[in-house]
Tab-separated table of C-alpha atoms and ligand atoms in Angstrom:
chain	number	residue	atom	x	y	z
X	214	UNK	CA	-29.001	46.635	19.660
X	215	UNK	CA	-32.584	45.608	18.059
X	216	UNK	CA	-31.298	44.693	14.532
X	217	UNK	CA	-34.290	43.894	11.876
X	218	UNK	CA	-34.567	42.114	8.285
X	219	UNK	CA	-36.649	43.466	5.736
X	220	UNK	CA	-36.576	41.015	3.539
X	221	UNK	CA	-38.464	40.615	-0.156
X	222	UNK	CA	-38.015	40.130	-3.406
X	223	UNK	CA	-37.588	43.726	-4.595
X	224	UNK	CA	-37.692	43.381	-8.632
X	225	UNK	CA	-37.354	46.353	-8.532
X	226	UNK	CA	-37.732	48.981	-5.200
X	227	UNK	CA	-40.214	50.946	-5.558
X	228	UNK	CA	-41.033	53.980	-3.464
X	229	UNK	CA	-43.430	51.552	-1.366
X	230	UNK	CA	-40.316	49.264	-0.528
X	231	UNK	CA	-38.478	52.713	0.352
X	232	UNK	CA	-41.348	54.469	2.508
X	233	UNK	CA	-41.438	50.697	5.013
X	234	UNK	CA	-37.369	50.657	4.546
X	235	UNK	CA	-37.057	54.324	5.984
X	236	UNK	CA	-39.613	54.147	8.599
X	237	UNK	CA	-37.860	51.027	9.698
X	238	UNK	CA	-34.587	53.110	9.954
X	239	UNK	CA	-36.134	55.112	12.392
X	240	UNK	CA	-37.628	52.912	14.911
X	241	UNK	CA	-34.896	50.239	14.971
X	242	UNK	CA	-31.245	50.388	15.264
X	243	UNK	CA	-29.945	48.766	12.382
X	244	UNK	CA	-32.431	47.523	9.670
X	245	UNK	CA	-31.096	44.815	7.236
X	246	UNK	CA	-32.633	44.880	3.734
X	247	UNK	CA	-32.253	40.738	2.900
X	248	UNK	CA	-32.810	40.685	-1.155
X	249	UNK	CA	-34.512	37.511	-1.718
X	250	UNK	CA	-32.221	35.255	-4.101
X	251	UNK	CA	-34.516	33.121	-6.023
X	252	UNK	CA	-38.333	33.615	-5.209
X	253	UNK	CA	-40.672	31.572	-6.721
X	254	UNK	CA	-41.653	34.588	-9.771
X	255	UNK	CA	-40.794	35.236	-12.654
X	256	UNK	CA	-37.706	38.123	-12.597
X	257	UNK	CA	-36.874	41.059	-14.263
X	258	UNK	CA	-33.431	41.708	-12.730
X	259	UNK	CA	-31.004	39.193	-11.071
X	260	UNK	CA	-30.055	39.332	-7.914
X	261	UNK	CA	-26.729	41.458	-8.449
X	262	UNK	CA	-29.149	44.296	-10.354
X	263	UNK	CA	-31.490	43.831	-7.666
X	264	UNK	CA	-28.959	44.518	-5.466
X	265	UNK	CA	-27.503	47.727	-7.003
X	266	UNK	CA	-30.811	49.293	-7.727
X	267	UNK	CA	-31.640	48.327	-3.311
X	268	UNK	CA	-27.833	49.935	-2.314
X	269	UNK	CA	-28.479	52.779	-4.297
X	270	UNK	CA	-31.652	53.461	-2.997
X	271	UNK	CA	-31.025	53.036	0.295
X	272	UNK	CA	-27.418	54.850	0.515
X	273	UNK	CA	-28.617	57.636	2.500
X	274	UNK	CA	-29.742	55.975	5.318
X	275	UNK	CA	-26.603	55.469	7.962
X	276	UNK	CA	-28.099	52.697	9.722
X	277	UNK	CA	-29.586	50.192	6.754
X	278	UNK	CA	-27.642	47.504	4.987
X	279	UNK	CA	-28.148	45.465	2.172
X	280	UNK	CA	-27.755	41.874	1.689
X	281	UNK	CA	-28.637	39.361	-0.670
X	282	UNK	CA	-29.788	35.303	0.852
X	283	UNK	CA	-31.068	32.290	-0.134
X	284	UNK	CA	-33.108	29.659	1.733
X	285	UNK	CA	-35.361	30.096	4.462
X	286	UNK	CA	-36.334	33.881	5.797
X	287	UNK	CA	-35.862	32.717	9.210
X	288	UNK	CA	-32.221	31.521	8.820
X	289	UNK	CA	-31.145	34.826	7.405
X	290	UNK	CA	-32.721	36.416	10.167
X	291	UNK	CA	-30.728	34.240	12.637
X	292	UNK	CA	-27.352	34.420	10.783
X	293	UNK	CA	-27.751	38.174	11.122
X	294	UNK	CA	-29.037	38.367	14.700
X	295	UNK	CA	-31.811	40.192	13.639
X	296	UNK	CA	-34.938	39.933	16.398
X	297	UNK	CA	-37.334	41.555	14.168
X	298	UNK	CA	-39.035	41.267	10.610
X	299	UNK	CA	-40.525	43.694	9.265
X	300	UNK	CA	-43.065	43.363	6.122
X	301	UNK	CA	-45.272	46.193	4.377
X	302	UNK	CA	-49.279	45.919	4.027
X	303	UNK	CA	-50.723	46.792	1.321
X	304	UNK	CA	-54.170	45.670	0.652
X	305	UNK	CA	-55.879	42.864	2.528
X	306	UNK	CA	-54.763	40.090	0.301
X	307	UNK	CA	-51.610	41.181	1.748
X	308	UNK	CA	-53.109	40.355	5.540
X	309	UNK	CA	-54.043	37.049	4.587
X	310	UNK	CA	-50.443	36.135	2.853
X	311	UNK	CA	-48.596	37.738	5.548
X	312	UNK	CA	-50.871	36.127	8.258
X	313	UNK	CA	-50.306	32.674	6.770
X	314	UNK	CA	-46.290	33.304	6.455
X	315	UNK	CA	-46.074	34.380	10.140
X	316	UNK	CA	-47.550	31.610	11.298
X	317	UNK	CA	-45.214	29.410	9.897
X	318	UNK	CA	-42.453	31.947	10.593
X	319	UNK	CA	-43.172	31.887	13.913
X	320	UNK	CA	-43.248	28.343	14.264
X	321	UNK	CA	-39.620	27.800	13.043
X	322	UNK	CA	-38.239	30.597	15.101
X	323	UNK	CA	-40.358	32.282	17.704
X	324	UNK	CA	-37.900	34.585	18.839
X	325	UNK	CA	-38.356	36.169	15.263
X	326	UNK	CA	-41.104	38.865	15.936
X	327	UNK	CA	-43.421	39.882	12.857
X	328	UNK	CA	-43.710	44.060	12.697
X	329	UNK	CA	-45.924	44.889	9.632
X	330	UNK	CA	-45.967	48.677	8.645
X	331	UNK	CA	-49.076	49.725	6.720
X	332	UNK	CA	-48.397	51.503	3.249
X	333	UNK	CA	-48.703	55.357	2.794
X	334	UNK	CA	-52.094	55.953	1.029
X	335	UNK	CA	-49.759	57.118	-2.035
X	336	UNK	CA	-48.630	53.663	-2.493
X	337	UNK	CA	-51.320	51.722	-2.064
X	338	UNK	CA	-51.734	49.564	-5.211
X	339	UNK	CA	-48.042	49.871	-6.096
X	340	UNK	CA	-46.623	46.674	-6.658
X	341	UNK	CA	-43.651	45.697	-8.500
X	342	UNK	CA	-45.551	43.580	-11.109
X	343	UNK	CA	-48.335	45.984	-11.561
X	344	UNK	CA	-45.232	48.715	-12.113
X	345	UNK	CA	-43.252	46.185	-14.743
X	346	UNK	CA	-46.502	45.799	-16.642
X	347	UNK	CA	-46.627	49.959	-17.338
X	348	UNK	CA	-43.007	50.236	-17.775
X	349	UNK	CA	-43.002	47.575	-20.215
X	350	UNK	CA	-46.063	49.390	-22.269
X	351	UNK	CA	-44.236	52.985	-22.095
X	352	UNK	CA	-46.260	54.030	-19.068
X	353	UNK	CA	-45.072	57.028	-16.635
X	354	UNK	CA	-43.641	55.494	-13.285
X	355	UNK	CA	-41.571	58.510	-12.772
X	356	UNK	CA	-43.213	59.234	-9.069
X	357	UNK	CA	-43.445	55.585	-8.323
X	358	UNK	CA	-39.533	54.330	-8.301
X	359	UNK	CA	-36.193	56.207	-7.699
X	360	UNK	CA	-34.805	58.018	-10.968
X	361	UNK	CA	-31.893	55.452	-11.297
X	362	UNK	CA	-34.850	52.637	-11.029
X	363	UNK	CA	-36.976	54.168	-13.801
X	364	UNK	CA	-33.843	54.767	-16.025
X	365	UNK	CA	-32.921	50.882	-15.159
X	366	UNK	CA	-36.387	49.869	-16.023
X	367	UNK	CA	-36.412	51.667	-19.082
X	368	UNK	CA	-33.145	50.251	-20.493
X	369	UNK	CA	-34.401	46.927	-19.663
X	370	UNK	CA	-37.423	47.453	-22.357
X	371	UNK	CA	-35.637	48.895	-24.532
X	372	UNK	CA	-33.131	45.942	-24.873
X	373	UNK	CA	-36.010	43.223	-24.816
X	374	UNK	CA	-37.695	45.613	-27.617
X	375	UNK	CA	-34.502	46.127	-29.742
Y	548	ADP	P1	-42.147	39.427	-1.665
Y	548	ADP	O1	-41.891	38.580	-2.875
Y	548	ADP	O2	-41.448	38.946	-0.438
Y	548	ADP	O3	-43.588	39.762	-1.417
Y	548	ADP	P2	-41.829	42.152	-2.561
Y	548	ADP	O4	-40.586	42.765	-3.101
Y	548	ADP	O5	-42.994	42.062	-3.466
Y	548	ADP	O6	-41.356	40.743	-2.018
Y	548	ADP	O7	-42.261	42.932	-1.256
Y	548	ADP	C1	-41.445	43.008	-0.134
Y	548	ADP	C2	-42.251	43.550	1.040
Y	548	ADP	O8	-42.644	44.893	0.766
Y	548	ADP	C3	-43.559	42.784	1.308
Y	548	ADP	O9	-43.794	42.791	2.711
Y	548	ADP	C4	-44.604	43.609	0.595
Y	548	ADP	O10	-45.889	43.448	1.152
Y	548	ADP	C5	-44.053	45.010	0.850
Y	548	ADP	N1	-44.513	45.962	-0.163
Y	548	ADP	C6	-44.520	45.818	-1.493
Y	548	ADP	N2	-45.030	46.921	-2.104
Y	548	ADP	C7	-45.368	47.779	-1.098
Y	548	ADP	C8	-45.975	49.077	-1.048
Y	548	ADP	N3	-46.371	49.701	-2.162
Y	548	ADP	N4	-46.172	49.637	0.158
Y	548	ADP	C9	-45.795	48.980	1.293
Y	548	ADP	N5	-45.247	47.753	1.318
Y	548	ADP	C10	-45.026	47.161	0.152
């Protein structure tokens, strides 16, 4: 069974996360989300909301799990027998991070392989941050997250405003 991680920090899941997630789904057997414990940013949610908001997202889809880890990328990949990581693309700034992470990647465990999906035109210049930033003003991001995401990112203003 070819079991993959798609691992990331996911404060919160956006539709971007969701498109690489579901396309994952369907070209590997069982797809792993790993829900990156303590990356080195600046978070919104904690790891349990994080969670939550990934599970919920992700409940339709038979063969994907979710799992939160700490530590290396590599290691979670192992303790999970997973043969494959997957990442998204975005722009090239992505390329060059991604690029520089595989290397290394594949250096501690080169039976790992690297599968990057390129983002649907639609999602583009999502990115979490960019998406906190509007939420946090009162922007729309409606089409950009899952309802219960939106709802979870506007309660979150609305306590830090109140
Ligand atoms: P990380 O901190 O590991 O970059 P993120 O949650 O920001 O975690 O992203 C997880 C993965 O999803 C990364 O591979 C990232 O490039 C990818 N990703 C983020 N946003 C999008 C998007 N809009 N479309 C496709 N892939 C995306």
């Amino acid at each position: 069974m070819t079991i993959a991680i798609y691992p990331g920090s996911f404060d919160p899941v956006t539709n971007g996360h969701l498109d690489i997630a579901t396309r994952s789904a369907a070209l590997f057997e069982k797809v792993i989300i790993g829900v990156y414990d303590a990356p080195p940013k600046v978070l919104l949610f904690n790891t349990a909301e994080r969670l939550e908001l990934m599970k919920k997202a992700v409940a339709h889809l038979p063969n994907v799990e979710v799992q939160a880890f700490t530590g290396l990328t590599v290691d979670f990949a192992r303790k999970v027998n997973a043969c494959v990581m997957v990442r998204g693309l975005r722009m090239t700034s992505d390329f060059e991070r991604e690029f520089e992470m595989a290397l290394m990647n594949n250096k501690l465990a080169p039976e790992v392989e690297l599968v990057c999906m390129m983002t649907k035109l639609e999602y583009q210049f999502l990115s979490a941050s960019l998406l906190k930033e509007v939420a946090s003003l009162g922007g729309s991001i409606t089409y950009l997250v899952p309802n219960h995401v939106a709802e979870a990112l506007r309660q979150r203003f609305a306590q830090r405003q109140g």
